[in-house]
Coordinates of N, CA, C and O and ligand atoms in Angstrom, one line a residue:
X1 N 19.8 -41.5 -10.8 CA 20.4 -40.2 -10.5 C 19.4 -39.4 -9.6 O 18.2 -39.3 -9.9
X2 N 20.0 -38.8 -8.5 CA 18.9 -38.3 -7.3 C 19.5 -36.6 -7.8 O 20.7 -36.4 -8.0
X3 N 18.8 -36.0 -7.8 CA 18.8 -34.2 -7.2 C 18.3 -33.7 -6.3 O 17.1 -33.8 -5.9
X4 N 19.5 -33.2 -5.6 CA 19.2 -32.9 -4.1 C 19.7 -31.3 -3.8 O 20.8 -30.8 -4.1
X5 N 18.6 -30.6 -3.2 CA 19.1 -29.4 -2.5 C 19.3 -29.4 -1.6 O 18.8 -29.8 -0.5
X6 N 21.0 -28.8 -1.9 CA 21.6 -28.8 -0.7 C 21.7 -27.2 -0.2 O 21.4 -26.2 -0.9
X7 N 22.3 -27.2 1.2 CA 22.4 -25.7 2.0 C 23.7 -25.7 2.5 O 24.0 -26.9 2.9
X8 N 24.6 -24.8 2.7 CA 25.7 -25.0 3.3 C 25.4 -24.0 4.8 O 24.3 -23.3 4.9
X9 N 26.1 -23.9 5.7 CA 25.6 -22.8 6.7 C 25.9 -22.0 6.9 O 26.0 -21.4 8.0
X10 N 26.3 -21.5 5.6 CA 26.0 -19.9 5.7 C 24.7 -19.7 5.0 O 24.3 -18.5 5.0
X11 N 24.0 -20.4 4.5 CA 22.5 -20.4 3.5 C 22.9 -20.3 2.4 O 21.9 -20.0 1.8
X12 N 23.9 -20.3 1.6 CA 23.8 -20.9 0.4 C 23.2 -22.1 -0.3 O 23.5 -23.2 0.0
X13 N 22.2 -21.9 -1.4 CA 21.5 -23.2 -1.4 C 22.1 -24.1 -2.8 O 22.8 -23.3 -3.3
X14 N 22.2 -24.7 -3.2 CA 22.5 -25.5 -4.4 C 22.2 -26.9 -5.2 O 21.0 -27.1 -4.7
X15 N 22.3 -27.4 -5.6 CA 22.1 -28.6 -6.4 C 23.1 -29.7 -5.9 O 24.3 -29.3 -6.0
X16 N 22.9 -31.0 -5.5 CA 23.7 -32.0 -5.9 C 23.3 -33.0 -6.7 O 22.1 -33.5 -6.6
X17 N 23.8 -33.3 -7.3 CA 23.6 -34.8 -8.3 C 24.5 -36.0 -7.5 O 25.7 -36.1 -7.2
X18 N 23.5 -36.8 -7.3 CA 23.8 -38.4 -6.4 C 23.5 -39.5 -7.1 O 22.5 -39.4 -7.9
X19 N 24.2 -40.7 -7.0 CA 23.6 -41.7 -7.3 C 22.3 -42.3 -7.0 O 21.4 -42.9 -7.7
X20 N 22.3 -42.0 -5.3 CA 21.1 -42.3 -4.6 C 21.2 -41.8 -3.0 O 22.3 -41.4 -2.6
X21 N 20.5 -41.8 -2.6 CA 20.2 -40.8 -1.2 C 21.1 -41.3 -0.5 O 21.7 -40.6 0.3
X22 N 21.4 -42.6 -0.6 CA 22.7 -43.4 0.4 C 24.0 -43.0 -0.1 O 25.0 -42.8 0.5
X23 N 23.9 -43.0 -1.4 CA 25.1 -41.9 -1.9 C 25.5 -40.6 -1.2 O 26.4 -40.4 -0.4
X24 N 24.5 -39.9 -1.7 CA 24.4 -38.6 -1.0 C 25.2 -38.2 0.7 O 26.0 -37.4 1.1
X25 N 24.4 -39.5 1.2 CA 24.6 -39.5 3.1 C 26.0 -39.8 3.0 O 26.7 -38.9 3.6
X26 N 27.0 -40.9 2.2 CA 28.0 -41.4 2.7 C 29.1 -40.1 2.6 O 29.7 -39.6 3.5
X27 N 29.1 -39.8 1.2 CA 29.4 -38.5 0.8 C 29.7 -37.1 1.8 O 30.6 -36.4 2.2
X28 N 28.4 -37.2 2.1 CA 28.0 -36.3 3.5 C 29.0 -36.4 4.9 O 29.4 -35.6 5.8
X29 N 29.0 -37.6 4.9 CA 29.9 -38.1 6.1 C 30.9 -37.8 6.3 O 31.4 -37.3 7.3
X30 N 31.6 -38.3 4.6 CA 32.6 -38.0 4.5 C 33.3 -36.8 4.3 O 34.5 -36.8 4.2
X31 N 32.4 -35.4 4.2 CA 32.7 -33.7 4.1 C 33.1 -34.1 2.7 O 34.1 -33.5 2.3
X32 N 32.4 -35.0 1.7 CA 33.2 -34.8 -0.1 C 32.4 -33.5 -0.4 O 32.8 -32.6 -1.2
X33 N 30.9 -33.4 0.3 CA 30.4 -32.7 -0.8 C 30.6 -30.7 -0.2 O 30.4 -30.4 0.9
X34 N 31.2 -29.9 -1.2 CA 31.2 -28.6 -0.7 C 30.3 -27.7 -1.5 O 29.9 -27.9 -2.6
X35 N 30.2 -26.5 -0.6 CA 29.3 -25.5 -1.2 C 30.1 -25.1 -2.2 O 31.2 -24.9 -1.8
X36 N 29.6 -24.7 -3.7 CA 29.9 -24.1 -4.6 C 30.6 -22.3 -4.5 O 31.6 -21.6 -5.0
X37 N 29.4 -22.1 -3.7 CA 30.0 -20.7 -3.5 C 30.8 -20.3 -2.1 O 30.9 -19.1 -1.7
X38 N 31.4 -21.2 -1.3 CA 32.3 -21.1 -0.2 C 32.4 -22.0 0.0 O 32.4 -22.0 1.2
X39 N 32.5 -23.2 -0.4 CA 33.7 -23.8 -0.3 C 33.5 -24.6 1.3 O 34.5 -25.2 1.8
X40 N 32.4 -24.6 1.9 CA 32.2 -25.4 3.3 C 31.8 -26.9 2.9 O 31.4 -27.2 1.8
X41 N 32.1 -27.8 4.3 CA 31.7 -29.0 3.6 C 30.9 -29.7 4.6 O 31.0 -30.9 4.9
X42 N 29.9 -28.5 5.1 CA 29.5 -29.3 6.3 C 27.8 -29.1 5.5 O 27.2 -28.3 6.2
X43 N 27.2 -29.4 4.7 CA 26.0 -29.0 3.9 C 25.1 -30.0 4.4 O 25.3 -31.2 4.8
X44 N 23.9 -29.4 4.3 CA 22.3 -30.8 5.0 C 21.7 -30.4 3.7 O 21.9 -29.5 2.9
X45 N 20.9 -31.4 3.9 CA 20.2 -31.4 2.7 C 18.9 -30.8 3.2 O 18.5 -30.9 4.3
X46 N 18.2 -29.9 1.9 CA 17.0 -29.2 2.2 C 15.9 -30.0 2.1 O 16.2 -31.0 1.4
X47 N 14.6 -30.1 2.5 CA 13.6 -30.9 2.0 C 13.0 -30.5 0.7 O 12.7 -29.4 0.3
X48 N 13.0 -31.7 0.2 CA 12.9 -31.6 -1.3 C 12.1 -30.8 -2.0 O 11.0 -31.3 -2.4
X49 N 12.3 -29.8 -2.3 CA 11.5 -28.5 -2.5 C 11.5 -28.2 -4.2 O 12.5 -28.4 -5.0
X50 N 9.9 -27.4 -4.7 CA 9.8 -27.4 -5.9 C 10.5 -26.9 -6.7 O 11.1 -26.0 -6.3
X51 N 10.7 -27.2 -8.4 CA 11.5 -26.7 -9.2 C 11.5 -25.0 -8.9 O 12.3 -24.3 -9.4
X52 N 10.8 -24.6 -8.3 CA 10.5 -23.3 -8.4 C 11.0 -22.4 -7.7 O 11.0 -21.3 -8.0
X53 N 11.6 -23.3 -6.1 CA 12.7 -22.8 -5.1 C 14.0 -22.8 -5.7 O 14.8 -22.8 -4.8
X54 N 14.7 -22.7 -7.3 CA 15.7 -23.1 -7.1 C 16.2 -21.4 -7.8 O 17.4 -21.0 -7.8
X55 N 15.1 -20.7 -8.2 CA 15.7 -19.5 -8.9 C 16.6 -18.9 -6.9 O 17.6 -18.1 -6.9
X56 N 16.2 -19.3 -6.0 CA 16.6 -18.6 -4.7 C 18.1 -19.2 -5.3 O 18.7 -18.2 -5.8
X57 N 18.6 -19.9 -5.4 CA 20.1 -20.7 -5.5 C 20.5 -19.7 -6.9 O 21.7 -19.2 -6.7
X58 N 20.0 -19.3 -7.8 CA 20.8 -18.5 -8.6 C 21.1 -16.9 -8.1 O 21.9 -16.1 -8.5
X59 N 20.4 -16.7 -7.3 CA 20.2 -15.6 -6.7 C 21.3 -15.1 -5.8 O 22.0 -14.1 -5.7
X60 N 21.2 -16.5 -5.0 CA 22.2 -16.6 -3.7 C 23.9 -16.2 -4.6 O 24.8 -15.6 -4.0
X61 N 24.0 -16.9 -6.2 CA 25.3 -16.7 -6.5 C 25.7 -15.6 -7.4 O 26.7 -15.3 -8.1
X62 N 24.2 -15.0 -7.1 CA 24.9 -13.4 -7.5 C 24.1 -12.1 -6.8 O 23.2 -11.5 -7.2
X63 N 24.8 -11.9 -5.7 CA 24.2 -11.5 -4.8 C 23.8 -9.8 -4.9 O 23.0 -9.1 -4.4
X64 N 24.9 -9.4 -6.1 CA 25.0 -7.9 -6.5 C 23.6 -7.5 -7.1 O 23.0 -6.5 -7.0
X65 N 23.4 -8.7 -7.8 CA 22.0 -8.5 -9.4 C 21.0 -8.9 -7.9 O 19.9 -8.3 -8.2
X66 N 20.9 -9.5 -6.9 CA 20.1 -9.6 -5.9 C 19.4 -7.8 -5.3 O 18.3 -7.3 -5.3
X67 N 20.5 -7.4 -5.1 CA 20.1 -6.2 -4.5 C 20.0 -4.9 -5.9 O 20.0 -3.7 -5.9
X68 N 20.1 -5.6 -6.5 CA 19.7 -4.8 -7.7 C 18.4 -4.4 -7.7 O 17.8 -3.3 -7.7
X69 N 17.9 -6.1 -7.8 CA 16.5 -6.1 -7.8 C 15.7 -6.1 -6.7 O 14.5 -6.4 -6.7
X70 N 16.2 -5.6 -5.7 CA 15.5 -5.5 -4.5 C 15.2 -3.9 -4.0 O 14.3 -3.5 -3.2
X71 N 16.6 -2.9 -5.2 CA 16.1 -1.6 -5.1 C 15.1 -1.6 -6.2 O 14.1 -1.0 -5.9
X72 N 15.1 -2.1 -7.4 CA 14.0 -1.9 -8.4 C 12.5 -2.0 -8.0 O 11.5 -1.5 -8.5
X73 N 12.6 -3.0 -6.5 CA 11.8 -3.5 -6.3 C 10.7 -2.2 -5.4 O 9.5 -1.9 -5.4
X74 N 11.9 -1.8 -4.5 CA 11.5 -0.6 -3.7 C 11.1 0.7 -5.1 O 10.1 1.4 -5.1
X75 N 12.1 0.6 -5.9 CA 11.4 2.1 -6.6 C 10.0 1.9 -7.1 O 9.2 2.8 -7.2
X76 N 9.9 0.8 -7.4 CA 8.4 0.5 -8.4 C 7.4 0.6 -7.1 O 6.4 1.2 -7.2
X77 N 7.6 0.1 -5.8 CA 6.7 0.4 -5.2 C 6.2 1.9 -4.7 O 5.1 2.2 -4.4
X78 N 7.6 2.9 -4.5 CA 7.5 4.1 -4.1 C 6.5 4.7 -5.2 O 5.5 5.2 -5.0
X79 N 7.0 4.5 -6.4 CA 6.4 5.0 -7.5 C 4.6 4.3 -7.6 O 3.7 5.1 -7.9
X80 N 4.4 3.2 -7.3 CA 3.2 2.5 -7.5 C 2.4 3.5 -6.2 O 1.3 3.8 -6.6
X81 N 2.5 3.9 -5.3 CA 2.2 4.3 -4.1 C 2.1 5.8 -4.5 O 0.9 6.0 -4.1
X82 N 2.4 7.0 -5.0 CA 2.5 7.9 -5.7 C 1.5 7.7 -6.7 O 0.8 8.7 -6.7
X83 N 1.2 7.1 -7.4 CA 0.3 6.5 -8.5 C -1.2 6.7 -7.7 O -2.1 7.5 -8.0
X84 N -1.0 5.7 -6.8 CA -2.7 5.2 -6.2 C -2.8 6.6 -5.5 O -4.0 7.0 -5.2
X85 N -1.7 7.4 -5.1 CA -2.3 8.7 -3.8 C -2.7 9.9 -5.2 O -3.0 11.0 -4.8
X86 N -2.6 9.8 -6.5 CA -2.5 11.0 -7.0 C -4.0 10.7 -8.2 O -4.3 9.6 -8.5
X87 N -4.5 11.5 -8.6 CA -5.6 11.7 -9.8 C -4.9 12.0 -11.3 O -4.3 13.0 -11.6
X88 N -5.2 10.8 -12.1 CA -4.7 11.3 -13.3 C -5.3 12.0 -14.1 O -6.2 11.3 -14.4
X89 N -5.5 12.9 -14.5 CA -6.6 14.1 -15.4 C -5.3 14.4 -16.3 O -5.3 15.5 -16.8
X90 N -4.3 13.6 -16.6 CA -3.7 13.1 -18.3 C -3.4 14.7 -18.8 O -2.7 15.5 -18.3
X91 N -4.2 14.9 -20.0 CA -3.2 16.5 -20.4 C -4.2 17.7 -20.0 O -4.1 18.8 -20.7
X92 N -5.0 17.6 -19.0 CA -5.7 18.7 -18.5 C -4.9 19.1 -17.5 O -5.4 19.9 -16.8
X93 N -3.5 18.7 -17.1 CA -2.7 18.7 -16.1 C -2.3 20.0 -15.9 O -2.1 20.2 -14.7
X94 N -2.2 21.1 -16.7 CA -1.8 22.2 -16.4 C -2.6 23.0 -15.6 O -2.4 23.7 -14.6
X95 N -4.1 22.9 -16.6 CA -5.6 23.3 -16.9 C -5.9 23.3 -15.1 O -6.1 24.3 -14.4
X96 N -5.7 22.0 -14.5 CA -7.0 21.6 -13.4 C -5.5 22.0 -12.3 O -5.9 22.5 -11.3
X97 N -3.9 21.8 -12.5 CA -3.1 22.6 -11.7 C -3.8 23.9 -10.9 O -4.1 24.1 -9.7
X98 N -3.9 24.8 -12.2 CA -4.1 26.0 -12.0 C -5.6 26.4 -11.1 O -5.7 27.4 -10.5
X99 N -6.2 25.7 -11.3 CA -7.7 25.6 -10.8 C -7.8 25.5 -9.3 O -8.3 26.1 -8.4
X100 N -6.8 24.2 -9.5 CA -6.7 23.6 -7.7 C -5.9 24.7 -7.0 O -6.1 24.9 -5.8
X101 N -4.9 25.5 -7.7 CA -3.9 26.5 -7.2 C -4.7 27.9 -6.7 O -4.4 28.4 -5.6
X102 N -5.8 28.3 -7.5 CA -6.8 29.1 -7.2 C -7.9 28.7 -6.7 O -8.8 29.4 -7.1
X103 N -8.3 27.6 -5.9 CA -9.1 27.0 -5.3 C -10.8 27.1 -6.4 O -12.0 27.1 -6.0
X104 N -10.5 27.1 -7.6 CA -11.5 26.7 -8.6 C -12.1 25.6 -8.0 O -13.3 25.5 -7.6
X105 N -11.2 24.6 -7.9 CA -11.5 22.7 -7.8 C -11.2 22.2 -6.3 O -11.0 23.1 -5.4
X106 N -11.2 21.1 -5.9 CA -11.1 20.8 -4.8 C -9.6 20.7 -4.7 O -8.9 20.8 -5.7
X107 N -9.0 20.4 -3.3 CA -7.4 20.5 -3.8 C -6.8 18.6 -3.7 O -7.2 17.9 -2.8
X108 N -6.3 18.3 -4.4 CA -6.1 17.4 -4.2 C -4.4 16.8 -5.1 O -3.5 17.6 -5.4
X109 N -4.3 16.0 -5.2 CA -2.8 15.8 -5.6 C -3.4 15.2 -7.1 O -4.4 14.6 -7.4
X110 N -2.4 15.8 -7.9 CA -3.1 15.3 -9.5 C -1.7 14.7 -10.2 O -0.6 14.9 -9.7
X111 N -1.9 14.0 -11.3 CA -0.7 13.7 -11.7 C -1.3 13.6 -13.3 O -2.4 13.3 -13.6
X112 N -0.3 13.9 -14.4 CA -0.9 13.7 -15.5 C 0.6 14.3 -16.5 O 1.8 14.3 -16.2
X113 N -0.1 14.7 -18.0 CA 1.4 15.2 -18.9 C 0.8 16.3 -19.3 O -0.3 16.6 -19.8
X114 N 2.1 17.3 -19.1 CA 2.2 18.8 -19.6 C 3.4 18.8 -20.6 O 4.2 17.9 -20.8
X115 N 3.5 20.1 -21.1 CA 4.8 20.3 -21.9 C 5.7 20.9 -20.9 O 5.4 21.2 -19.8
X116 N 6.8 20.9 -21.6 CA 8.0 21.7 -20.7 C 7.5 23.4 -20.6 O 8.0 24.1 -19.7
X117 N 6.9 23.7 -21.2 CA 6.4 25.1 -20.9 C 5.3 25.6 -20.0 O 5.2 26.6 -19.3
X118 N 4.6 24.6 -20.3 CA 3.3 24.6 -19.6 C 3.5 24.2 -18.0 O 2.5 24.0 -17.2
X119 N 4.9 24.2 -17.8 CA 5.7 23.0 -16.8 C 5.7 24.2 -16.1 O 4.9 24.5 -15.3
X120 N 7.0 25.2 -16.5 CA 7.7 26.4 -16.5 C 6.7 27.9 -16.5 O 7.1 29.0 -16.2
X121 N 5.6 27.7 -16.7 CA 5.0 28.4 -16.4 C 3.8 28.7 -14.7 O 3.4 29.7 -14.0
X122 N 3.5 27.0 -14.6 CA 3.2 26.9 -13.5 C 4.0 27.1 -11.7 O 3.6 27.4 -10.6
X123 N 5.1 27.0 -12.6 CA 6.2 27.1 -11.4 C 6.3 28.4 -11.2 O 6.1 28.8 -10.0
X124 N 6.5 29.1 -12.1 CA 6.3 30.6 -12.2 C 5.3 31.7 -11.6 O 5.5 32.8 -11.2
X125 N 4.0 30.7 -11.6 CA 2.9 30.8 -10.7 C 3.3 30.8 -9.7 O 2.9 31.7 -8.9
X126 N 4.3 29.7 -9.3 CA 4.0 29.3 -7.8 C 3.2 28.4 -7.5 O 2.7 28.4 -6.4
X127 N 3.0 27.3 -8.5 CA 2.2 26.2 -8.2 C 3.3 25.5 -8.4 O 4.0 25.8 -9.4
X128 N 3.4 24.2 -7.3 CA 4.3 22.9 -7.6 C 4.5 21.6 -8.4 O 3.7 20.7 -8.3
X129 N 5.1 21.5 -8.7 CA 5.1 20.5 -9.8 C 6.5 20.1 -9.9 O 7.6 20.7 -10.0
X130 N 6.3 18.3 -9.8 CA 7.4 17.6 -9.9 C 7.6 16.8 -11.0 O 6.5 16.6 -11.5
X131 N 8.6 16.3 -11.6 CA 8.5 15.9 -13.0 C 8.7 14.3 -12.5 O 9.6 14.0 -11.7
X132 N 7.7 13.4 -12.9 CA 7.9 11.9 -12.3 C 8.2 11.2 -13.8 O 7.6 11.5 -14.8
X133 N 9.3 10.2 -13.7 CA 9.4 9.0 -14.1 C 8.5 8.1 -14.3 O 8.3 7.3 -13.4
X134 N 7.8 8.1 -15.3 CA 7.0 7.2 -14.8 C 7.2 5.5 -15.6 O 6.7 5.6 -16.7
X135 N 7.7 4.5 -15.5 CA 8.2 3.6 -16.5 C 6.7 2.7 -17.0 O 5.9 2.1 -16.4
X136 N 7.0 3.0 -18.5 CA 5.3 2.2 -19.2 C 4.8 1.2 -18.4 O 3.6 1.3 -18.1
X137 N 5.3 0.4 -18.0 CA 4.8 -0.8 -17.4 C 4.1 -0.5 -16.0 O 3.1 -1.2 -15.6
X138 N 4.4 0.3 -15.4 CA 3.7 0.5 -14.2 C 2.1 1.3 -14.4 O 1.2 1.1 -13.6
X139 N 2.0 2.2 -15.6 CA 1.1 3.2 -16.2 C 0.0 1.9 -16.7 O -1.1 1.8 -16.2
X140 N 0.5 1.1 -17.5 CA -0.5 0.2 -18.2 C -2.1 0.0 -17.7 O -3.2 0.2 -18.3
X141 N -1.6 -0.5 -15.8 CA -2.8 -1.1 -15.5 C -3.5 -0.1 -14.6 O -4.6 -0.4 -14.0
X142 N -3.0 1.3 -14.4 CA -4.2 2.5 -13.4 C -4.6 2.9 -14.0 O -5.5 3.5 -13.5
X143 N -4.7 3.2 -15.7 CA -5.2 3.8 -16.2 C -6.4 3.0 -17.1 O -7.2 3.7 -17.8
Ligands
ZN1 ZN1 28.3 -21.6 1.2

């Protein structure tokens, strides 16, 4: 039994199971074998590529959960990028706010945790403050 990746031409990629590569070709010849996910029967075979190219073929047949993960992928980076431009100074966040707002400190972009009041009061100042998302996994490794 041969496993073979196949492509159709739209780039759908998939799996065939053959008897043997001359299997495969006669098959081929004959347009038996079709893409799974459209149904073409004109498919080449890919070069035989590691177990590890094949999450791309689960991907390809769900193209929604694709771009799912392609915006998750953009948020974690906008957010990781916000991360590296900002200073965490953690729950002095209101404290060194106010400092940098009165030119106490140098001015720079800080990021850290306050309370909802301590939030609400800064604003009130007139110092800016945005409330970030931050999801645990991304926190783990800057700090
Ligand atoms: Zn196809």
């Amino acid at each position: 039994m041969k496993v073979l990746d196949l492509q159709c031409p739209h780039g759908h990629r998939f799996e065939g199971w053959f008897a043997s590569a001359d299997d495969f070709e006669s098959q081929q010849a004959r347009k038996l074998i079709e893409c799974p996910i459209c149904g073409a029967n004109e498919v080449s075979r890919l070069p035989s590529a590691p177990r590890l190219n094949l999450s791309g073929a689960t991907e390809a047949k769900n193209p929604a959960g694709l771009e799912q993960a392609q915006m998750q992928a953009r948020v974690m980076r906008a957010l990781r990028e916000v991360l590296e431009k900002t200073e965490n100074v953690g729950d002095r966040f209101a404290e060194e706010a106010r400092r940098i707002h009165y030119n106490e400190a140098p001015a720079r972009n800080i990021r850290g945790v306050t309370t909802p009041e301590d939030a609400r009061a800064l604003v009130d100042e007139g110092i800016q403050v945005m409330p970030l998302p931050v999801p645990a996994a991304l926190k783990e490794p800057l700090q």
